[in-house]
Structures are given as C-alpha cells and as structure tokens.
Amino acid sequence: MFENLQDKLGRAFRLLSGKGRISEKNIEEAVKQVKLSLLEADVNYKVVKEFINGVTEKSLGEEVLKSFSPDQQFIKIVRDELINMLGERSSPLRLSSQPARIMMVGLQGSGKTTTSAKLATLLRKEGKKPLLVAADVYRPAAIDQLVQLGKQIDIPVFTGDRRNPVVIVKEAMQQAIKNINDVVILDTAGRLHIDDTMMSELKEIAALVKPDEILMVVDAMTGQDAVNSAKAFNEALELSGFVVTKLDGDARGGVILSIRHVTGKPVKFIGVSEKPDGLEVFYPDRVAGRILG
Ligand code: GDP
C-alpha cells in the first residue's frame, strides 16, 4: 500500500546522495519532494504541514549540511518524524472488566461488522471466549450478516430484540455472564453520514456498557473524509483507538499516517482482507520501515 510513497520518498532522498557538499537549497528541494509524496499518499494536509516543519527545522541544522552522508542524516530525520507521527509501539487492547467490553463504532460500510467478527477470531486465538452482539438495528441485514459470520467462525452471536439496541446490549451482558464469555464485542449501528441521533444513541450505549475499549472502524479508501469522521467520533465518544480497514485495496494509506496525529488516539489494528483472519495488530515502527524501504 505504501509502494508509491516509498518510491517517491526514495527519489527525494536521492537528491541528496552522492553529493560532496550540499546546500540549503538542496535540502529545501528534498523537503519539497517529501511534502509532495505525503500529499499524494493522501496524508491530511495539516499533518503534512507539521511534519514538514519538523523535518525542515532539523535538517537545516549543521549536522546535515556538514555531514559526509547528508542523505543518510536526512533519512534518519524523516524516519524519526514518521515514528513521532505514527507512535512508536503497538497499542494493545486494555481489557480489564469481567466480562471485558469492546464497542465497535463507525460509518456504514466502513467494515464494522466484518471487523467485529475478525476481532473475535483474533481474541479467540489468544485464548479468550468472545460473544458477538448484533446491535445494529437500523440495518437488519447487518444482524443477519453477523449471525452468518458467527456461524462461519463458530463464535456465538447475541441478537435479542431487533428494535432497541439499548435493550439488546443489556440482555447481551447478562447472557455473557451466564455463558462465561470473557469478552463482549458490540457491533453498533452506523449511518452513511454522522448525525446527532446516531451519536446520542452511541453515547447512551457507552454510558450503559462502560466499554473497556471504544474502537472506531475507518475505511482507508475514504481518504480525507475518514480523518474528518474520525475527529467527529472522537470528540463525541472518547474513542480508545482505531481500526483502519481495506488496506489491501487501492488505498494510499495516508489515513494511517494522519489519524493519530489528528485525534491523539492510536491505530490498534489494520484490516488487510475480507476474510475472518484478515485483521492484524498495527506496528507503527514496521510501517515506518516499510515506507522508507
Ligand atoms: P459495516 O457497514 O461497517 O458493518 O461494513 P461491513 O462489515 O458490512 O463491510 C463492508 C464491506 O467491506 C464488506 O464487503 C466487507 O467484506 C468489506 N471489508 C471490510 N473490511 C475489509 C478489509 O480489510 N479489506 C477488504 N478488502 N474488504 C473489507
């Protein structure tokens, strides 16, 4: 997904390689190339601006100008800024309640239902006993979809009252205690656009459930819009992190680079296929490595 960005950044770095001495102008040219590469990869423009300010400030110092290998110094500066933007380590789930509660939120089509099932699969691999809860009452097909997915992966799905998500959630928690499920994953309703009714319902569910994690599922293909909706959800709901999906497609990946910077919350998982095992823990340092080649 970052091949293009990697390629473009490589070109920026080559502007400084093999030169005996470099000037401020050489660096400015390389910085400009880095900026264009990031914008083209769909990174939010405000994030790019801050990134570039950081890189410019550090690379115009004596260290780079007088270095024997200015290109290597420059790559290091870009790498440090990338890690600064992405966060250094992965951010594991914090599941302390008994049963633990994970609330999945996001816009319709982002991959929320599929991701709920994928997350259940991943947690089962870690020895947990998850219960999936179908609380998306506005898209009846979503309930059936989750039931189907549950059958496929052999994980129980609680459906309950198909009209009232708050009732569903209450009953589901009792069911989890009865069945000794140690983690409950709630697939909540999404809409095509953010609206007040959806947000107040999600807030109501969150107040009732007191989730250990509220994860927003974001579709990487939606580029800048993804960043705007992430911001709005985070302001309304105090998210604990993000899952960025569809990174196996044509997405340029910029969403991953923008989200933490814009919201202050980490990307915890990435979706890399439609299949039940297509969810991976997100490791920022590995992504930085991949981008820099
Ligand atoms: P929801 O409306 O947010 O619950 O979205 P769904 O879970 O129904 O997903 C919408 C579509 O995106 C479905 O066709 C999923 O199979 C697909 N999808 C979800 N995650 C991924 C992913 O990581 N990669 C790919 N290629 N497709 C995905």
PDB file of C-alpha atoms and ligand atoms in Angstrom:
ATOM      1  CA  MET A   1       0.000   0.000   0.000  1.00  0.00           C
ATOM      2  CA  PHE A   2       2.913   2.323   0.559  1.00  0.00           C
ATOM      3  CA  GLU A   3       4.847   1.332  -2.579  1.00  0.00           C
ATOM      4  CA  ASN A   4       4.151   4.614  -4.284  1.00  0.00           C
ATOM      5  CA  LEU A   5       5.091   6.665  -1.245  1.00  0.00           C
ATOM      6  CA  GLN A   6       8.235   4.608  -0.809  1.00  0.00           C
ATOM      7  CA  ASP A   7       9.155   5.196  -4.418  1.00  0.00           C
ATOM      8  CA  LYS A   8       8.583   8.947  -4.237  1.00  0.00           C
ATOM      9  CA  LEU A   9      10.462   9.335  -0.966  1.00  0.00           C
ATOM     10  CA  GLY A  10      13.340   7.363  -2.442  1.00  0.00           C
ATOM     11  CA  ARG A  11      13.559   9.981  -5.157  1.00  0.00           C
ATOM     12  CA  ALA A  12      13.643  12.770  -2.576  1.00  0.00           C
ATOM     13  CA  PHE A  13      16.478  11.048  -0.724  1.00  0.00           C
ATOM     14  CA  ARG A  14      18.461  10.551  -3.921  1.00  0.00           C
ATOM     15  CA  LEU A  15      18.501  14.306  -4.409  1.00  0.00           C
ATOM     16  CA  LEU A  16      20.987  14.415  -1.541  1.00  0.00           C
ATOM     17  CA  SER A  17      23.015  11.308  -2.215  1.00  0.00           C
ATOM     18  CA  GLY A  18      26.473  11.219  -3.738  1.00  0.00           C
ATOM     19  CA  LYS A  19      26.980  14.932  -3.218  1.00  0.00           C
ATOM     20  CA  GLY A  20      30.252  16.035  -1.634  1.00  0.00           C
ATOM     21  CA  ARG A  21      28.718  19.170  -0.218  1.00  0.00           C
ATOM     22  CA  ILE A  22      25.117  20.106  -0.028  1.00  0.00           C
ATOM     23  CA  SER A  23      23.460  23.457   0.291  1.00  0.00           C
ATOM     24  CA  GLU A  24      20.313  24.668   1.983  1.00  0.00           C
ATOM     25  CA  LYS A  25      18.774  24.765  -1.463  1.00  0.00           C
ATOM     26  CA  ASN A  26      19.423  21.013  -1.936  1.00  0.00           C
ATOM     27  CA  ILE A  27      17.681  20.326   1.344  1.00  0.00           C
ATOM     28  CA  GLU A  28      14.756  22.570   0.511  1.00  0.00           C
ATOM     29  CA  GLU A  29      14.325  20.696  -2.738  1.00  0.00           C
ATOM     30  CA  ALA A  30      14.367  17.336  -0.954  1.00  0.00           C
ATOM     31  CA  VAL A  31      11.879  18.579   1.674  1.00  0.00           C
ATOM     32  CA  LYS A  32       9.570  19.749  -1.098  1.00  0.00           C
ATOM     33  CA  GLN A  33       9.670  16.296  -2.641  1.00  0.00           C
ATOM     34  CA  VAL A  34       8.859  14.688   0.717  1.00  0.00           C
ATOM     35  CA  LYS A  35       5.916  17.057   1.083  1.00  0.00           C
ATOM     36  CA  LEU A  36       4.524  16.201  -2.355  1.00  0.00           C
ATOM     37  CA  SER A  37       4.976  12.473  -1.686  1.00  0.00           C
ATOM     38  CA  LEU A  38       2.948  12.662   1.523  1.00  0.00           C
ATOM     39  CA  LEU A  39       0.177  14.756  -0.002  1.00  0.00           C
ATOM     40  CA  GLU A  40      -0.066  12.341  -2.876  1.00  0.00           C
ATOM     41  CA  ALA A  41      -0.358   9.450  -0.415  1.00  0.00           C
ATOM     42  CA  ASP A  42      -3.477  11.171   0.948  1.00  0.00           C
ATOM     43  CA  VAL A  43      -1.991  12.299   4.240  1.00  0.00           C
ATOM     44  CA  ASN A  44      -4.036  15.117   5.766  1.00  0.00           C
ATOM     45  CA  TYR A  45      -2.570  18.497   4.699  1.00  0.00           C
ATOM     46  CA  LYS A  46      -2.337  19.847   8.255  1.00  0.00           C
ATOM     47  CA  VAL A  47      -0.425  16.771   9.294  1.00  0.00           C
ATOM     48  CA  VAL A  48       1.885  17.176   6.302  1.00  0.00           C
ATOM     49  CA  LYS A  49       2.496  20.796   7.195  1.00  0.00           C
ATOM     50  CA  GLU A  50       3.580  19.970  10.729  1.00  0.00           C
ATOM     51  CA  PHE A  51       5.644  17.042   9.537  1.00  0.00           C
ATOM     52  CA  ILE A  52       7.446  19.222   7.028  1.00  0.00           C
ATOM     53  CA  ASN A  53       8.072  21.985   9.561  1.00  0.00           C
ATOM     54  CA  GLY A  54       9.717  19.425  11.829  1.00  0.00           C
ATOM     55  CA  VAL A  55      11.863  17.967   9.068  1.00  0.00           C
ATOM     56  CA  THR A  56      12.911  21.382   7.742  1.00  0.00           C
ATOM     57  CA  GLU A  57      13.925  22.665  11.128  1.00  0.00           C
ATOM     58  CA  LYS A  58      16.036  19.621  11.922  1.00  0.00           C
ATOM     59  CA  SER A  59      17.609  19.153   8.502  1.00  0.00           C
ATOM     60  CA  LEU A  60      18.749  22.728   8.020  1.00  0.00           C
ATOM     61  CA  GLY A  61      20.995  22.348  11.054  1.00  0.00           C
ATOM     62  CA  GLU A  62      24.741  21.953  10.761  1.00  0.00           C
ATOM     63  CA  GLU A  63      24.579  18.203  11.228  1.00  0.00           C
ATOM     64  CA  VAL A  64      23.128  17.551   7.814  1.00  0.00           C
ATOM     65  CA  LEU A  65      24.843  20.352   5.936  1.00  0.00           C
ATOM     66  CA  LYS A  66      28.284  19.316   7.114  1.00  0.00           C
ATOM     67  CA  SER A  67      27.702  15.596   7.159  1.00  0.00           C
ATOM     68  CA  PHE A  68      29.680  13.209   4.951  1.00  0.00           C
ATOM     69  CA  SER A  69      26.436  11.366   4.216  1.00  0.00           C
ATOM     70  CA  PRO A  70      23.728  14.022   4.151  1.00  0.00           C
ATOM     71  CA  ASP A  71      21.222  11.661   2.561  1.00  0.00           C
ATOM     72  CA  GLN A  72      21.513   9.213   5.489  1.00  0.00           C
ATOM     73  CA  GLN A  73      21.119  12.027   8.004  1.00  0.00           C
ATOM     74  CA  PHE A  74      18.086  13.260   6.147  1.00  0.00           C
ATOM     75  CA  ILE A  75      16.512   9.782   6.002  1.00  0.00           C
ATOM     76  CA  LYS A  76      17.011   9.473   9.743  1.00  0.00           C
ATOM     77  CA  ILE A  77      15.245  12.772  10.350  1.00  0.00           C
ATOM     78  CA  VAL A  78      12.308  11.728   8.150  1.00  0.00           C
ATOM     79  CA  ARG A  79      12.177   8.350   9.897  1.00  0.00           C
ATOM     80  CA  ASP A  80      12.115   9.937  13.358  1.00  0.00           C
ATOM     81  CA  GLU A  81       9.319  12.293  12.303  1.00  0.00           C
ATOM     82  CA  LEU A  82       7.360   9.370  10.832  1.00  0.00           C
ATOM     83  CA  ILE A  83       7.628   7.438  14.073  1.00  0.00           C
ATOM     84  CA  ASN A  84       6.710  10.538  16.008  1.00  0.00           C
ATOM     85  CA  MET A  85       3.568  10.796  13.897  1.00  0.00           C
ATOM     86  CA  LEU A  86       2.627   7.107  13.995  1.00  0.00           C
ATOM     87  CA  GLY A  87       3.615   6.346  17.570  1.00  0.00           C
ATOM     88  CA  GLU A  88       6.479   4.062  18.427  1.00  0.00           C
ATOM     89  CA  ARG A  89       4.882   0.845  19.582  1.00  0.00           C
ATOM     90  CA  SER A  90       1.718  -1.104  19.035  1.00  0.00           C
ATOM     91  CA  SER A  91      -1.158  -0.275  21.390  1.00  0.00           C
ATOM     92  CA  PRO A  92      -2.631  -3.438  22.871  1.00  0.00           C
ATOM     93  CA  LEU A  93      -6.270  -3.668  23.923  1.00  0.00           C
ATOM     94  CA  ARG A  94      -6.927  -2.883  27.569  1.00  0.00           C
ATOM     95  CA  LEU A  95      -9.490  -5.407  28.679  1.00  0.00           C
ATOM     96  CA  SER A  96      -9.864  -5.233  32.427  1.00  0.00           C
ATOM     97  CA  SER A  97     -13.602  -5.650  33.148  1.00  0.00           C
ATOM     98  CA  GLN A  98     -15.190  -9.049  33.610  1.00  0.00           C
ATOM     99  CA  PRO A  99     -16.539  -9.638  31.042  1.00  0.00           C
ATOM    100  CA  ALA A 100     -14.497  -7.122  29.055  1.00  0.00           C
ATOM    101  CA  ARG A 101     -16.472  -4.905  26.678  1.00  0.00           C
ATOM    102  CA  ILE A 102     -15.420  -3.694  23.270  1.00  0.00           C
ATOM    103  CA  MET A 103     -17.739  -1.302  21.478  1.00  0.00           C
ATOM    104  CA  MET A 104     -17.279  -1.048  17.725  1.00  0.00           C
ATOM    105  CA  VAL A 105     -18.409   2.191  16.076  1.00  0.00           C
ATOM    106  CA  GLY A 106     -18.081   3.744  12.632  1.00  0.00           C
ATOM    107  CA  LEU A 107     -19.886   4.788   9.498  1.00  0.00           C
ATOM    108  CA  GLN A 108     -21.874   2.330   7.440  1.00  0.00           C
ATOM    109  CA  GLY A 109     -19.743   0.384   5.001  1.00  0.00           C
ATOM    110  CA  SER A 110     -16.527   1.032   6.902  1.00  0.00           C
ATOM    111  CA  GLY A 111     -16.215  -2.674   7.698  1.00  0.00           C
ATOM    112  CA  LYS A 112     -17.534  -2.584  11.270  1.00  0.00           C
ATOM    113  CA  THR A 113     -19.489  -5.840  11.197  1.00  0.00           C
ATOM    114  CA  THR A 114     -16.743  -7.741   9.407  1.00  0.00           C
ATOM    115  CA  THR A 115     -14.129  -6.305  11.769  1.00  0.00           C
ATOM    116  CA  SER A 116     -16.177  -7.331  14.831  1.00  0.00           C
ATOM    117  CA  ALA A 117     -16.026 -10.926  13.616  1.00  0.00           C
ATOM    118  CA  LYS A 118     -12.334 -10.655  12.752  1.00  0.00           C
ATOM    119  CA  LEU A 119     -11.557  -9.264  16.184  1.00  0.00           C
ATOM    120  CA  ALA A 120     -13.477 -12.120  17.820  1.00  0.00           C
ATOM    121  CA  THR A 121     -11.352 -14.560  15.806  1.00  0.00           C
ATOM    122  CA  LEU A 122      -8.151 -12.831  16.850  1.00  0.00           C
ATOM    123  CA  LEU A 123      -9.139 -12.790  20.546  1.00  0.00           C
ATOM    124  CA  ARG A 124     -10.106 -16.444  20.473  1.00  0.00           C
ATOM    125  CA  LYS A 125      -6.606 -17.211  19.197  1.00  0.00           C
ATOM    126  CA  GLU A 126      -5.348 -15.518  22.363  1.00  0.00           C
ATOM    127  CA  GLY A 127      -7.419 -17.919  24.443  1.00  0.00           C
ATOM    128  CA  LYS A 128     -10.433 -15.684  25.040  1.00  0.00           C
ATOM    129  CA  LYS A 129     -14.076 -16.684  24.845  1.00  0.00           C
ATOM    130  CA  PRO A 130     -15.844 -13.894  22.952  1.00  0.00           C
ATOM    131  CA  LEU A 131     -19.542 -13.139  22.494  1.00  0.00           C
ATOM    132  CA  LEU A 132     -20.546 -11.065  19.479  1.00  0.00           C
ATOM    133  CA  VAL A 133     -23.538  -8.771  19.894  1.00  0.00           C
ATOM    134  CA  ALA A 134     -25.586  -7.585  16.925  1.00  0.00           C
ATOM    135  CA  ALA A 135     -26.821  -4.146  17.967  1.00  0.00           C
ATOM    136  CA  ASP A 136     -27.088  -2.552  14.514  1.00  0.00           C
ATOM    137  CA  VAL A 137     -30.883  -2.452  14.444  1.00  0.00           C
ATOM    138  CA  TYR A 138     -31.137   0.054  11.582  1.00  0.00           C
ATOM    139  CA  ARG A 139     -29.558  -2.204   9.027  1.00  0.00           C
ATOM    140  CA  PRO A 140     -31.394  -5.517   9.523  1.00  0.00           C
ATOM    141  CA  ALA A 141     -29.012  -7.125   7.053  1.00  0.00           C
ATOM    142  CA  ALA A 142     -26.167  -6.298   9.442  1.00  0.00           C
ATOM    143  CA  ILE A 143     -27.685  -8.532  12.131  1.00  0.00           C
ATOM    144  CA  ASP A 144     -28.059 -11.412   9.665  1.00  0.00           C
ATOM    145  CA  GLN A 145     -24.554 -10.740   8.356  1.00  0.00           C
ATOM    146  CA  LEU A 146     -23.092 -11.022  11.855  1.00  0.00           C
ATOM    147  CA  VAL A 147     -25.104 -14.178  12.560  1.00  0.00           C
ATOM    148  CA  GLN A 148     -23.704 -15.688   9.343  1.00  0.00           C
ATOM    149  CA  LEU A 149     -20.169 -14.628  10.180  1.00  0.00           C
ATOM    150  CA  GLY A 150     -20.584 -16.071  13.680  1.00  0.00           C
ATOM    151  CA  LYS A 151     -21.577 -19.427  12.201  1.00  0.00           C
ATOM    152  CA  GLN A 152     -18.626 -19.324   9.840  1.00  0.00           C
ATOM    153  CA  ILE A 153     -16.108 -18.716  12.609  1.00  0.00           C
ATOM    154  CA  ASP A 154     -18.011 -20.700  15.243  1.00  0.00           C
ATOM    155  CA  ILE A 155     -18.420 -17.858  17.708  1.00  0.00           C
ATOM    156  CA  PRO A 156     -21.814 -17.157  19.372  1.00  0.00           C
ATOM    157  CA  VAL A 157     -23.794 -14.093  18.295  1.00  0.00           C
ATOM    158  CA  PHE A 158     -26.414 -12.472  20.524  1.00  0.00           C
ATOM    159  CA  THR A 159     -29.262 -10.824  18.627  1.00  0.00           C
ATOM    160  CA  GLY A 160     -32.204 -10.289  21.024  1.00  0.00           C
ATOM    161  CA  ASP A 161     -34.773  -7.533  20.470  1.00  0.00           C
ATOM    162  CA  ARG A 162     -34.344  -6.294  16.908  1.00  0.00           C
ATOM    163  CA  ARG A 163     -35.690  -2.824  17.673  1.00  0.00           C
ATOM    164  CA  ASN A 164     -33.911  -1.413  20.650  1.00  0.00           C
ATOM    165  CA  PRO A 165     -30.105  -1.513  20.830  1.00  0.00           C
ATOM    166  CA  VAL A 166     -30.055  -0.496  24.489  1.00  0.00           C
ATOM    167  CA  VAL A 167     -32.236  -3.472  25.419  1.00  0.00           C
ATOM    168  CA  ILE A 168     -30.084  -5.760  23.261  1.00  0.00           C
ATOM    169  CA  VAL A 169     -26.940  -4.609  24.987  1.00  0.00           C
ATOM    170  CA  LYS A 170     -28.414  -5.047  28.488  1.00  0.00           C
ATOM    171  CA  GLU A 171     -29.568  -8.584  27.708  1.00  0.00           C
ATOM    172  CA  ALA A 172     -26.325  -9.431  25.967  1.00  0.00           C
ATOM    173  CA  MET A 173     -24.316  -8.558  29.063  1.00  0.00           C
ATOM    174  CA  GLN A 174     -26.461 -10.921  31.143  1.00  0.00           C
ATOM    175  CA  GLN A 175     -26.051 -13.622  28.522  1.00  0.00           C
ATOM    176  CA  ALA A 176     -22.269 -13.174  28.574  1.00  0.00           C
ATOM    177  CA  ILE A 177     -22.172 -13.621  32.336  1.00  0.00           C
ATOM    178  CA  LYS A 178     -24.354 -16.700  32.089  1.00  0.00           C
ATOM    179  CA  ASN A 179     -22.225 -18.259  29.327  1.00  0.00           C
ATOM    180  CA  ILE A 180     -18.945 -17.231  30.956  1.00  0.00           C
ATOM    181  CA  ASN A 181     -17.852 -15.187  27.964  1.00  0.00           C
ATOM    182  CA  ASP A 182     -14.866 -13.105  28.989  1.00  0.00           C
ATOM    183  CA  VAL A 183     -15.145 -10.542  26.213  1.00  0.00           C
ATOM    184  CA  VAL A 184     -18.202  -8.972  24.580  1.00  0.00           C
ATOM    185  CA  ILE A 185     -17.887  -7.293  21.184  1.00  0.00           C
ATOM    186  CA  LEU A 186     -20.729  -4.922  20.330  1.00  0.00           C
ATOM    187  CA  ASP A 187     -21.426  -4.185  16.689  1.00  0.00           C
ATOM    188  CA  THR A 188     -23.326  -0.893  16.871  1.00  0.00           C
ATOM    189  CA  ALA A 189     -25.240   0.971  14.178  1.00  0.00           C
ATOM    190  CA  GLY A 190     -23.536   3.174  11.649  1.00  0.00           C
ATOM    191  CA  ARG A 191     -25.061   5.608   9.187  1.00  0.00           C
ATOM    192  CA  LEU A 192     -23.887   6.901   5.870  1.00  0.00           C
ATOM    193  CA  HIS A 193     -23.167  10.260   7.486  1.00  0.00           C
ATOM    194  CA  ILE A 194     -22.607  11.386  11.026  1.00  0.00           C
ATOM    195  CA  ASP A 195     -25.850  12.521  12.641  1.00  0.00           C
ATOM    196  CA  ASP A 196     -26.989  13.543  16.102  1.00  0.00           C
ATOM    197  CA  THR A 197     -29.407  10.651  16.610  1.00  0.00           C
ATOM    198  CA  MET A 198     -26.687   8.098  15.933  1.00  0.00           C
ATOM    199  CA  MET A 199     -24.236   9.864  18.228  1.00  0.00           C
ATOM    200  CA  SER A 200     -26.684  10.174  21.108  1.00  0.00           C
ATOM    201  CA  GLU A 201     -27.621   6.518  20.788  1.00  0.00           C
ATOM    202  CA  LEU A 202     -23.950   5.518  20.816  1.00  0.00           C
ATOM    203  CA  LYS A 203     -23.393   7.715  23.858  1.00  0.00           C
ATOM    204  CA  GLU A 204     -26.321   6.046  25.588  1.00  0.00           C
ATOM    205  CA  ILE A 205     -24.902   2.590  24.862  1.00  0.00           C
ATOM    206  CA  ALA A 206     -21.451   3.668  26.032  1.00  0.00           C
ATOM    207  CA  ALA A 207     -22.889   5.044  29.291  1.00  0.00           C
ATOM    208  CA  LEU A 208     -24.682   1.765  29.883  1.00  0.00           C
ATOM    209  CA  VAL A 209     -21.873  -0.603  28.914  1.00  0.00           C
ATOM    210  CA  LYS A 210     -18.885   1.378  30.183  1.00  0.00           C
ATOM    211  CA  PRO A 211     -16.681  -0.152  27.491  1.00  0.00           C
ATOM    212  CA  ASP A 212     -13.057  -1.057  28.119  1.00  0.00           C
ATOM    213  CA  GLU A 213     -12.445  -0.101  24.507  1.00  0.00           C
ATOM    214  CA  ILE A 214     -14.373   2.003  22.000  1.00  0.00           C
ATOM    215  CA  LEU A 215     -12.829   1.264  18.627  1.00  0.00           C
ATOM    216  CA  MET A 216     -13.762   3.234  15.557  1.00  0.00           C
ATOM    217  CA  VAL A 217     -13.578   1.373  12.282  1.00  0.00           C
ATOM    218  CA  VAL A 218     -12.394   3.589   9.444  1.00  0.00           C
ATOM    219  CA  ASP A 219     -12.263   2.767   5.741  1.00  0.00           C
ATOM    220  CA  ALA A 220      -8.828   3.699   4.362  1.00  0.00           C
ATOM    221  CA  MET A 221     -10.315   4.133   0.893  1.00  0.00           C
ATOM    222  CA  THR A 222     -12.278   7.201   2.029  1.00  0.00           C
ATOM    223  CA  GLY A 223      -9.106   9.281   2.411  1.00  0.00           C
ATOM    224  CA  GLN A 224      -9.600  12.758   3.873  1.00  0.00           C
ATOM    225  CA  ASP A 225     -13.233  12.039   4.799  1.00  0.00           C
ATOM    226  CA  ALA A 226     -12.022   9.241   7.045  1.00  0.00           C
ATOM    227  CA  VAL A 227      -9.920  11.691   9.008  1.00  0.00           C
ATOM    228  CA  ASN A 228     -12.817  14.132   9.396  1.00  0.00           C
ATOM    229  CA  SER A 229     -15.218  11.466  10.640  1.00  0.00           C
ATOM    230  CA  ALA A 230     -12.555  10.077  12.992  1.00  0.00           C
ATOM    231  CA  LYS A 231     -12.244  13.523  14.507  1.00  0.00           C
ATOM    232  CA  ALA A 232     -16.021  13.893  14.933  1.00  0.00           C
ATOM    233  CA  PHE A 233     -16.453  10.450  16.513  1.00  0.00           C
ATOM    234  CA  ASN A 234     -13.545  11.026  18.848  1.00  0.00           C
ATOM    235  CA  GLU A 235     -14.954  14.347  20.032  1.00  0.00           C
ATOM    236  CA  ALA A 236     -18.356  12.770  20.730  1.00  0.00           C
ATOM    237  CA  LEU A 237     -17.285   9.439  22.163  1.00  0.00           C
ATOM    238  CA  GLU A 238     -13.841   9.392  23.726  1.00  0.00           C
ATOM    239  CA  LEU A 239     -12.551   6.630  21.491  1.00  0.00           C
ATOM    240  CA  SER A 240      -9.760   4.406  22.717  1.00  0.00           C
ATOM    241  CA  GLY A 241      -8.406   3.639  19.279  1.00  0.00           C
ATOM    242  CA  PHE A 242      -8.961   2.891  15.612  1.00  0.00           C
ATOM    243  CA  VAL A 243      -9.112   0.028  13.191  1.00  0.00           C
ATOM    244  CA  VAL A 244      -8.233   1.081   9.647  1.00  0.00           C
ATOM    245  CA  THR A 245      -9.726  -1.323   7.096  1.00  0.00           C
ATOM    246  CA  LYS A 246      -9.310  -2.124   3.410  1.00  0.00           C
ATOM    247  CA  LEU A 247      -5.592  -1.519   3.327  1.00  0.00           C
ATOM    248  CA  ASP A 248      -5.314  -4.434   0.912  1.00  0.00           C
ATOM    249  CA  GLY A 249      -7.112  -2.408  -1.761  1.00  0.00           C
ATOM    250  CA  ASP A 250      -6.057   0.670  -3.676  1.00  0.00           C
ATOM    251  CA  ALA A 251      -5.994   2.892  -0.611  1.00  0.00           C
ATOM    252  CA  ARG A 252      -2.948   5.091  -0.491  1.00  0.00           C
ATOM    253  CA  GLY A 253      -2.540   4.570   3.235  1.00  0.00           C
ATOM    254  CA  GLY A 254      -2.415   8.241   4.216  1.00  0.00           C
ATOM    255  CA  VAL A 255      -5.228   7.710   6.713  1.00  0.00           C
ATOM    256  CA  ILE A 256      -2.926   5.595   8.848  1.00  0.00           C
ATOM    257  CA  LEU A 257      -0.392   8.392   8.894  1.00  0.00           C
ATOM    258  CA  SER A 258      -2.920  11.092   9.772  1.00  0.00           C
ATOM    259  CA  ILE A 259      -5.243   9.552  12.290  1.00  0.00           C
ATOM    260  CA  ARG A 260      -3.146   9.505  15.436  1.00  0.00           C
ATOM    261  CA  HIS A 261      -1.848  12.974  14.812  1.00  0.00           C
ATOM    262  CA  VAL A 262      -5.332  14.400  14.277  1.00  0.00           C
ATOM    263  CA  THR A 263      -7.087  12.585  17.153  1.00  0.00           C
ATOM    264  CA  GLY A 264      -4.277  11.686  19.550  1.00  0.00           C
ATOM    265  CA  LYS A 265      -5.610   8.100  19.591  1.00  0.00           C
ATOM    266  CA  PRO A 266      -3.679   5.110  18.264  1.00  0.00           C
ATOM    267  CA  VAL A 267      -4.456   2.835  15.344  1.00  0.00           C
ATOM    268  CA  LYS A 268      -4.653  -0.544  17.087  1.00  0.00           C
ATOM    269  CA  PHE A 269      -5.452  -2.866  14.183  1.00  0.00           C
ATOM    270  CA  ILE A 270      -5.482  -2.857  10.409  1.00  0.00           C
ATOM    271  CA  GLY A 271      -7.789  -4.744   8.064  1.00  0.00           C
ATOM    272  CA  VAL A 272      -5.924  -6.431   5.251  1.00  0.00           C
ATOM    273  CA  SER A 273      -8.541  -8.721   3.683  1.00  0.00           C
ATOM    274  CA  GLU A 274     -12.234  -9.554   3.745  1.00  0.00           C
ATOM    275  CA  LYS A 275     -11.574 -12.913   5.377  1.00  0.00           C
ATOM    276  CA  PRO A 276     -12.110 -13.647   9.102  1.00  0.00           C
ATOM    277  CA  ASP A 277      -8.349 -13.767   9.661  1.00  0.00           C
ATOM    278  CA  GLY A 278      -7.738 -10.501   7.805  1.00  0.00           C
ATOM    279  CA  LEU A 279      -7.052  -8.363  10.865  1.00  0.00           C
ATOM    280  CA  GLU A 280      -3.571  -7.551  12.113  1.00  0.00           C
ATOM    281  CA  VAL A 281      -2.150  -5.758  15.115  1.00  0.00           C
ATOM    282  CA  PHE A 282      -0.733  -2.455  13.915  1.00  0.00           C
ATOM    283  CA  TYR A 283       3.005  -1.995  14.459  1.00  0.00           C
ATOM    284  CA  PRO A 284       3.952   1.638  13.714  1.00  0.00           C
ATOM    285  CA  ASP A 285       7.702   1.035  13.598  1.00  0.00           C
ATOM    286  CA  ARG A 286       7.295  -1.685  10.965  1.00  0.00           C
ATOM    287  CA  VAL A 287       5.195   0.634   8.816  1.00  0.00           C
ATOM    288  CA  ALA A 288       7.797   3.371   9.088  1.00  0.00           C
ATOM    289  CA  GLY A 289      10.381   0.815   7.982  1.00  0.00           C
ATOM    290  CA  ARG A 290       8.237  -0.259   5.045  1.00  0.00           C
ATOM    291  CA  ILE A 291       7.671   3.324   3.908  1.00  0.00           C
ATOM    292  CA  LEU A 292      11.362   4.115   3.968  1.00  0.00           C
ATOM    293  CA  GLY A 293      12.254   0.893   2.146  1.00  0.00           C
TER     294      GLY A 293
HETATM  295  P1  GDP B   1     -20.312  -2.060   8.071  1.00  0.00           P
HETATM  296  O1  GDP B   1     -21.475  -1.452   7.351  1.00  0.00           O
HETATM  297  O2  GDP B   1     -19.404  -1.020   8.619  1.00  0.00           O
HETATM  298  O3  GDP B   1     -20.703  -3.072   9.095  1.00  0.00           O
HETATM  299  O4  GDP B   1     -19.423  -2.787   6.955  1.00  0.00           O
HETATM  300  P2  GDP B   1     -19.242  -4.321   6.581  1.00  0.00           P
HETATM  301  O5  GDP B   1     -18.582  -5.058   7.679  1.00  0.00           O
HETATM  302  O6  GDP B   1     -20.513  -4.862   6.043  1.00  0.00           O
HETATM  303  O7  GDP B   1     -18.159  -4.201   5.419  1.00  0.00           O
HETATM  304  C1  GDP B   1     -18.408  -3.539   4.191  1.00  0.00           C
HETATM  305  C2  GDP B   1     -17.627  -4.255   3.088  1.00  0.00           C
HETATM  306  O8  GDP B   1     -16.235  -4.056   3.294  1.00  0.00           O
HETATM  307  C3  GDP B   1     -17.843  -5.754   3.073  1.00  0.00           C
HETATM  308  O9  GDP B   1     -17.947  -6.177   1.734  1.00  0.00           O
HETATM  309  C4  GDP B   1     -16.566  -6.308   3.717  1.00  0.00           C
HETATM  310  O10 GDP B   1     -16.241  -7.613   3.271  1.00  0.00           O
HETATM  311  C5  GDP B   1     -15.549  -5.284   3.250  1.00  0.00           C
HETATM  312  N1  GDP B   1     -14.350  -5.195   4.118  1.00  0.00           N
HETATM  313  C6  GDP B   1     -14.292  -4.968   5.446  1.00  0.00           C
HETATM  314  N2  GDP B   1     -13.004  -4.932   5.884  1.00  0.00           N
HETATM  315  C7  GDP B   1     -12.234  -5.158   4.796  1.00  0.00           C
HETATM  316  C8  GDP B   1     -10.797  -5.216   4.581  1.00  0.00           C
HETATM  317  O11 GDP B   1      -9.961  -5.041   5.481  1.00  0.00           O
HETATM  318  N3  GDP B   1     -10.399  -5.457   3.298  1.00  0.00           N
HETATM  319  C9  GDP B   1     -11.285  -5.628   2.271  1.00  0.00           C
HETATM  320  N4  GDP B   1     -10.810  -5.851   1.044  1.00  0.00           N
HETATM  321  N5  GDP B   1     -12.610  -5.553   2.437  1.00  0.00           N
HETATM  322  C10 GDP B   1     -13.089  -5.319   3.674  1.00  0.00           C
END
